[in-house]
Amino acid sequence: MYHVLLRDASFWGFLFQVDQDLAAHARQQGCSCGGRLHGANYPRKPRGGPAPLPGSRDYRLSFCCDRDGCRKRTTPPSVRFLGRKVYLGAVVILVAAMRHGPSPRRVRELTELFGADRRTIARWQDFWHEHFPQTAFWKVARGRFVRLAIADLPRALLEAFLHRADSREDWKRLLEFLSPITVTGGLAIKGIS
Ligand SMILES: [Zn+2]
């Protein structure tokens, strides 16, 4: 029952702490121009988890350079948000995985659990089967997975990382593994700049 943990508010508090660590690391590195980074979070209204996220954590951690003439934005990787997708990253993985496999969950059931409609769920499946395998990230990362078939994404990733359905640490490892795709350009397709 992978989805029980995703209904748990404290799980999202835990992932928020991981995001804070990732953000602290990015801030320490500073801007590529040598400038300092100041907090400039994006307000978000993420769907699929407890709503609103506990503790008003409904924003994506982000920074702006403090130097005049630069002001460049730096958005660190996240274990909560998957690029510009409205739904929380873990939900985008889990629902697509639950829709797949030997005994797929019905769309109606998934809609009741996570609020995503049929078209949204179909888009996520396309994302995992058609877009994700083409990314520069996956072209490199796939080497870690022996005999993983693209048709089994993202279920095969869940099975590779989640040894216990209710393990926060297992989810953390999976979401950290995928975090490079959550930044701008992270879903670029290999060969296209
Ligand atoms: Zn700068």
PDB file of C-alpha atoms and ligand atoms in Angstrom:
ATOM      1  CA  MET A   1       0.000   0.000   0.000  1.00  0.00           C
ATOM      2  CA  TYR A   2       2.408   2.603  -1.261  1.00  0.00           C
ATOM      3  CA  HIS A   3      -0.129   5.403  -1.187  1.00  0.00           C
ATOM      4  CA  VAL A   4      -0.781   5.406   2.576  1.00  0.00           C
ATOM      5  CA  LEU A   5       2.454   7.251   3.232  1.00  0.00           C
ATOM      6  CA  LEU A   6       1.543   9.922   0.684  1.00  0.00           C
ATOM      7  CA  ARG A   7      -1.574  10.803   2.686  1.00  0.00           C
ATOM      8  CA  ASP A   8       0.572  11.302   5.758  1.00  0.00           C
ATOM      9  CA  ALA A   9       1.236  14.989   6.473  1.00  0.00           C
ATOM     10  CA  SER A  10       4.429  14.213   8.369  1.00  0.00           C
ATOM     11  CA  PHE A  11       5.864  12.517   5.253  1.00  0.00           C
ATOM     12  CA  TRP A  12       5.607  15.850   3.412  1.00  0.00           C
ATOM     13  CA  GLY A  13       7.219  17.594   6.378  1.00  0.00           C
ATOM     14  CA  PHE A  14      10.068  15.115   6.092  1.00  0.00           C
ATOM     15  CA  LEU A  15      10.460  15.762   2.343  1.00  0.00           C
ATOM     16  CA  PHE A  16      10.345  19.495   2.989  1.00  0.00           C
ATOM     17  CA  GLN A  17      13.378  19.091   5.255  1.00  0.00           C
ATOM     18  CA  VAL A  18      15.193  17.255   2.460  1.00  0.00           C
ATOM     19  CA  ASP A  19      14.337  20.134   0.111  1.00  0.00           C
ATOM     20  CA  GLN A  20      15.685  22.579   2.680  1.00  0.00           C
ATOM     21  CA  ASP A  21      18.986  20.669   2.766  1.00  0.00           C
ATOM     22  CA  LEU A  22      19.204  20.710  -1.036  1.00  0.00           C
ATOM     23  CA  ALA A  23      18.440  24.448  -0.994  1.00  0.00           C
ATOM     24  CA  ALA A  24      21.030  25.159   1.702  1.00  0.00           C
ATOM     25  CA  HIS A  25      23.643  23.418  -0.408  1.00  0.00           C
ATOM     26  CA  ALA A  26      22.709  25.482  -3.487  1.00  0.00           C
ATOM     27  CA  ARG A  27      22.774  28.688  -1.467  1.00  0.00           C
ATOM     28  CA  GLN A  28      26.214  27.904  -0.105  1.00  0.00           C
ATOM     29  CA  GLN A  29      27.546  27.579  -3.637  1.00  0.00           C
ATOM     30  CA  GLY A  30      26.196  31.020  -4.525  1.00  0.00           C
ATOM     31  CA  CYS A  31      25.532  32.407  -7.979  1.00  0.00           C
ATOM     32  CA  SER A  32      27.831  31.523 -10.885  1.00  0.00           C
ATOM     33  CA  CYS A  33      28.752  35.258 -11.063  1.00  0.00           C
ATOM     34  CA  GLY A  34      30.057  35.107  -7.496  1.00  0.00           C
ATOM     35  CA  GLY A  35      27.037  36.928  -6.080  1.00  0.00           C
ATOM     36  CA  ARG A  36      25.122  35.896  -2.997  1.00  0.00           C
ATOM     37  CA  LEU A  37      21.761  34.175  -3.186  1.00  0.00           C
ATOM     38  CA  HIS A  38      18.681  35.576  -1.491  1.00  0.00           C
ATOM     39  CA  GLY A  39      15.459  33.702  -0.835  1.00  0.00           C
ATOM     40  CA  ALA A  40      12.857  34.153  -3.607  1.00  0.00           C
ATOM     41  CA  ASN A  41      10.509  31.189  -3.262  1.00  0.00           C
ATOM     42  CA  TYR A  42       7.821  30.362  -5.803  1.00  0.00           C
ATOM     43  CA  PRO A  43       4.317  30.051  -4.412  1.00  0.00           C
ATOM     44  CA  ARG A  44       2.828  26.740  -5.582  1.00  0.00           C
ATOM     45  CA  LYS A  45      -0.483  25.013  -5.158  1.00  0.00           C
ATOM     46  CA  PRO A  46       0.628  21.413  -5.380  1.00  0.00           C
ATOM     47  CA  ARG A  47      -2.029  18.738  -5.752  1.00  0.00           C
ATOM     48  CA  GLY A  48      -2.198  15.104  -4.811  1.00  0.00           C
ATOM     49  CA  GLY A  49      -1.008  15.318  -1.201  1.00  0.00           C
ATOM     50  CA  PRO A  50      -2.696  16.665   1.900  1.00  0.00           C
ATOM     51  CA  ALA A  51      -4.067  20.079   0.942  1.00  0.00           C
ATOM     52  CA  PRO A  52      -2.727  22.542   1.739  1.00  0.00           C
ATOM     53  CA  LEU A  53       0.707  21.134   2.525  1.00  0.00           C
ATOM     54  CA  PRO A  54       1.150  21.188   6.297  1.00  0.00           C
ATOM     55  CA  GLY A  55       2.772  24.250   7.802  1.00  0.00           C
ATOM     56  CA  SER A  56       2.039  26.399   4.715  1.00  0.00           C
ATOM     57  CA  ARG A  57       4.883  24.747   2.859  1.00  0.00           C
ATOM     58  CA  ASP A  58       3.157  25.280  -0.453  1.00  0.00           C
ATOM     59  CA  TYR A  59       6.087  26.887  -2.181  1.00  0.00           C
ATOM     60  CA  ARG A  60       9.121  25.811  -4.134  1.00  0.00           C
ATOM     61  CA  LEU A  61      12.391  26.900  -2.567  1.00  0.00           C
ATOM     62  CA  SER A  62      14.264  29.227  -4.912  1.00  0.00           C
ATOM     63  CA  PHE A  63      16.834  32.034  -4.847  1.00  0.00           C
ATOM     64  CA  CYS A  64      17.834  35.191  -6.685  1.00  0.00           C
ATOM     65  CA  CYS A  65      21.346  36.609  -7.061  1.00  0.00           C
ATOM     66  CA  ASP A  66      21.784  39.863  -5.156  1.00  0.00           C
ATOM     67  CA  ARG A  67      24.123  41.507  -7.702  1.00  0.00           C
ATOM     68  CA  ASP A  68      22.806  44.317  -9.873  1.00  0.00           C
ATOM     69  CA  GLY A  69      23.132  43.345 -13.497  1.00  0.00           C
ATOM     70  CA  CYS A  70      22.836  39.634 -12.686  1.00  0.00           C
ATOM     71  CA  ARG A  71      19.790  38.876 -10.492  1.00  0.00           C
ATOM     72  CA  LYS A  72      19.867  35.365 -11.897  1.00  0.00           C
ATOM     73  CA  ARG A  73      17.480  32.860 -10.392  1.00  0.00           C
ATOM     74  CA  THR A  74      18.699  29.593  -8.931  1.00  0.00           C
ATOM     75  CA  THR A  75      16.128  26.913  -8.203  1.00  0.00           C
ATOM     76  CA  PRO A  76      17.669  23.911  -6.475  1.00  0.00           C
ATOM     77  CA  PRO A  77      16.546  20.350  -7.162  1.00  0.00           C
ATOM     78  CA  SER A  78      13.527  19.191  -5.195  1.00  0.00           C
ATOM     79  CA  VAL A  79      12.196  15.921  -3.804  1.00  0.00           C
ATOM     80  CA  ARG A  80       8.681  17.403  -3.740  1.00  0.00           C
ATOM     81  CA  PHE A  81       8.127  19.162  -7.042  1.00  0.00           C
ATOM     82  CA  LEU A  82       8.694  17.579 -10.434  1.00  0.00           C
ATOM     83  CA  GLY A  83       9.536  20.482 -12.752  1.00  0.00           C
ATOM     84  CA  ARG A  84       6.472  22.534 -13.561  1.00  0.00           C
ATOM     85  CA  LYS A  85       4.018  19.748 -12.968  1.00  0.00           C
ATOM     86  CA  VAL A  86       1.197  20.800 -10.672  1.00  0.00           C
ATOM     87  CA  TYR A  87       1.093  17.493  -8.827  1.00  0.00           C
ATOM     88  CA  LEU A  88       3.662  16.456  -6.262  1.00  0.00           C
ATOM     89  CA  GLY A  89       6.469  14.389  -7.769  1.00  0.00           C
ATOM     90  CA  ALA A  90       5.824  11.287  -5.674  1.00  0.00           C
ATOM     91  CA  VAL A  91       2.200  11.316  -6.856  1.00  0.00           C
ATOM     92  CA  VAL A  92       3.228  11.550 -10.523  1.00  0.00           C
ATOM     93  CA  ILE A  93       5.429   8.492 -10.023  1.00  0.00           C
ATOM     94  CA  LEU A  94       3.025   6.500  -7.894  1.00  0.00           C
ATOM     95  CA  VAL A  95      -0.193   6.991  -9.846  1.00  0.00           C
ATOM     96  CA  ALA A  96       1.472   6.111 -13.152  1.00  0.00           C
ATOM     97  CA  ALA A  97       2.941   3.015 -11.487  1.00  0.00           C
ATOM     98  CA  MET A  98      -0.380   1.962  -9.956  1.00  0.00           C
ATOM     99  CA  ARG A  99      -2.103   2.281 -13.310  1.00  0.00           C
ATOM    100  CA  HIS A 100       0.344  -0.185 -14.757  1.00  0.00           C
ATOM    101  CA  GLY A 101       1.416  -3.748 -14.171  1.00  0.00           C
ATOM    102  CA  PRO A 102      -0.339  -7.088 -13.817  1.00  0.00           C
ATOM    103  CA  SER A 103      -3.293  -5.714 -11.846  1.00  0.00           C
ATOM    104  CA  PRO A 104      -3.651  -2.023 -12.654  1.00  0.00           C
ATOM    105  CA  ARG A 105      -5.751   0.129 -10.359  1.00  0.00           C
ATOM    106  CA  ARG A 106      -8.831   1.611 -11.917  1.00  0.00           C
ATOM    107  CA  VAL A 107      -8.736   5.230 -12.983  1.00  0.00           C
ATOM    108  CA  ARG A 108     -11.762   5.955 -10.813  1.00  0.00           C
ATOM    109  CA  GLU A 109     -10.030   4.656  -7.738  1.00  0.00           C
ATOM    110  CA  LEU A 110      -6.881   6.680  -8.445  1.00  0.00           C
ATOM    111  CA  THR A 111      -8.952   9.796  -9.058  1.00  0.00           C
ATOM    112  CA  GLU A 112     -10.613   9.326  -5.701  1.00  0.00           C
ATOM    113  CA  LEU A 113      -7.273   8.894  -3.979  1.00  0.00           C
ATOM    114  CA  PHE A 114      -5.272  11.642  -5.656  1.00  0.00           C
ATOM    115  CA  GLY A 115      -7.705  13.885  -7.526  1.00  0.00           C
ATOM    116  CA  ALA A 116      -6.069  13.481 -10.941  1.00  0.00           C
ATOM    117  CA  ASP A 117      -8.479  12.871 -13.805  1.00  0.00           C
ATOM    118  CA  ARG A 118      -8.203  10.324 -16.615  1.00  0.00           C
ATOM    119  CA  ARG A 119      -6.462  12.692 -19.036  1.00  0.00           C
ATOM    120  CA  THR A 120      -3.902  13.785 -16.457  1.00  0.00           C
ATOM    121  CA  ILE A 121      -3.080  10.193 -15.567  1.00  0.00           C
ATOM    122  CA  ALA A 122      -2.724   9.314 -19.261  1.00  0.00           C
ATOM    123  CA  ARG A 123      -0.339  12.271 -19.680  1.00  0.00           C
ATOM    124  CA  TRP A 124       1.806  10.998 -16.819  1.00  0.00           C
ATOM    125  CA  GLN A 125       2.010   7.569 -18.401  1.00  0.00           C
ATOM    126  CA  ASP A 126       3.106   9.203 -21.670  1.00  0.00           C
ATOM    127  CA  PHE A 127       5.639  11.193 -19.720  1.00  0.00           C
ATOM    128  CA  TRP A 128       7.220   8.069 -18.206  1.00  0.00           C
ATOM    129  CA  HIS A 129       7.116   5.957 -21.366  1.00  0.00           C
ATOM    130  CA  GLU A 130       7.893   8.527 -24.038  1.00  0.00           C
ATOM    131  CA  HIS A 131       9.526  11.640 -22.644  1.00  0.00           C
ATOM    132  CA  PHE A 132      11.498  10.456 -19.613  1.00  0.00           C
ATOM    133  CA  PRO A 133      13.431   7.676 -21.437  1.00  0.00           C
ATOM    134  CA  GLN A 134      14.646  10.270 -23.973  1.00  0.00           C
ATOM    135  CA  THR A 135      16.151  12.610 -21.403  1.00  0.00           C
ATOM    136  CA  ALA A 136      19.876  13.085 -21.010  1.00  0.00           C
ATOM    137  CA  PHE A 137      19.370  12.184 -17.337  1.00  0.00           C
ATOM    138  CA  TRP A 138      17.962   8.753 -18.108  1.00  0.00           C
ATOM    139  CA  LYS A 139      20.485   8.003 -20.853  1.00  0.00           C
ATOM    140  CA  VAL A 140      23.150   8.122 -18.152  1.00  0.00           C
ATOM    141  CA  ALA A 141      21.146   6.824 -15.171  1.00  0.00           C
ATOM    142  CA  ARG A 142      19.778   3.743 -16.928  1.00  0.00           C
ATOM    143  CA  GLY A 143      23.193   2.118 -16.624  1.00  0.00           C
ATOM    144  CA  ARG A 144      22.377   1.517 -12.948  1.00  0.00           C
ATOM    145  CA  PHE A 145      19.420  -0.689 -13.802  1.00  0.00           C
ATOM    146  CA  VAL A 146      20.035  -4.032 -15.382  1.00  0.00           C
ATOM    147  CA  ARG A 147      17.283  -5.319 -17.669  1.00  0.00           C
ATOM    148  CA  LEU A 148      14.885  -2.495 -16.891  1.00  0.00           C
ATOM    149  CA  ALA A 149      12.331  -2.182 -19.684  1.00  0.00           C
ATOM    150  CA  ILE A 150      11.016   1.258 -20.584  1.00  0.00           C
ATOM    151  CA  ALA A 151       7.525  -0.220 -20.673  1.00  0.00           C
ATOM    152  CA  ASP A 152       7.882  -0.926 -16.950  1.00  0.00           C
ATOM    153  CA  LEU A 153       8.562   2.709 -15.997  1.00  0.00           C
ATOM    154  CA  PRO A 154       7.972   4.084 -13.474  1.00  0.00           C
ATOM    155  CA  ARG A 155       6.865   0.912 -11.670  1.00  0.00           C
ATOM    156  CA  ALA A 156      10.321  -0.630 -12.086  1.00  0.00           C
ATOM    157  CA  LEU A 157      11.870   2.394 -10.365  1.00  0.00           C
ATOM    158  CA  LEU A 158       9.490   2.072  -7.434  1.00  0.00           C
ATOM    159  CA  GLU A 159      10.385  -1.585  -7.106  1.00  0.00           C
ATOM    160  CA  ALA A 160      14.099  -0.830  -7.347  1.00  0.00           C
ATOM    161  CA  PHE A 161      14.038   1.780  -4.585  1.00  0.00           C
ATOM    162  CA  LEU A 162      11.105   0.948  -2.329  1.00  0.00           C
ATOM    163  CA  HIS A 163      11.834  -2.160  -0.332  1.00  0.00           C
ATOM    164  CA  ARG A 164       9.112  -1.283   2.150  1.00  0.00           C
ATOM    165  CA  ALA A 165       6.045   0.644   1.038  1.00  0.00           C
ATOM    166  CA  ASP A 166       5.974   2.808   4.145  1.00  0.00           C
ATOM    167  CA  SER A 167       9.676   3.644   4.302  1.00  0.00           C
ATOM    168  CA  ARG A 168      10.357   7.377   4.149  1.00  0.00           C
ATOM    169  CA  GLU A 169      14.042   6.723   3.609  1.00  0.00           C
ATOM    170  CA  ASP A 170      13.334   4.541   0.575  1.00  0.00           C
ATOM    171  CA  TRP A 171      11.122   7.272  -0.904  1.00  0.00           C
ATOM    172  CA  LYS A 172      13.798   9.810  -0.112  1.00  0.00           C
ATOM    173  CA  ARG A 173      16.378   7.789  -2.038  1.00  0.00           C
ATOM    174  CA  LEU A 174      14.080   7.442  -5.046  1.00  0.00           C
ATOM    175  CA  LEU A 175      13.133  11.128  -5.075  1.00  0.00           C
ATOM    176  CA  GLU A 176      16.736  12.231  -4.604  1.00  0.00           C
ATOM    177  CA  PHE A 177      17.753   9.980  -7.464  1.00  0.00           C
ATOM    178  CA  LEU A 178      15.167  11.709  -9.684  1.00  0.00           C
ATOM    179  CA  SER A 179      15.853  15.219  -8.345  1.00  0.00           C
ATOM    180  CA  PRO A 180      18.199  16.228 -11.224  1.00  0.00           C
ATOM    181  CA  ILE A 181      15.148  16.222 -13.526  1.00  0.00           C
ATOM    182  CA  THR A 182      13.311  18.735 -11.318  1.00  0.00           C
ATOM    183  CA  VAL A 183      15.441  21.754 -12.259  1.00  0.00           C
ATOM    184  CA  THR A 184      15.182  23.928 -15.361  1.00  0.00           C
ATOM    185  CA  GLY A 185      16.531  21.962 -18.307  1.00  0.00           C
ATOM    186  CA  GLY A 186      16.541  18.747 -16.265  1.00  0.00           C
ATOM    187  CA  LEU A 187      14.037  17.139 -18.616  1.00  0.00           C
ATOM    188  CA  ALA A 188      15.889  18.184 -21.762  1.00  0.00           C
ATOM    189  CA  ILE A 189      15.925  15.495 -24.376  1.00  0.00           C
ATOM    190  CA  LYS A 190      19.360  14.214 -25.265  1.00  0.00           C
ATOM    191  CA  GLY A 191      20.665  15.769 -28.456  1.00  0.00           C
ATOM    192  CA  ILE A 192      18.299  18.745 -28.319  1.00  0.00           C
ATOM    193  CA  SER A 193      19.562  21.805 -26.498  1.00  0.00           C
TER     194      SER A 193
HETATM  195 ZN    ZN B   1      24.687  36.383 -10.077  1.00  0.00          ZN
END
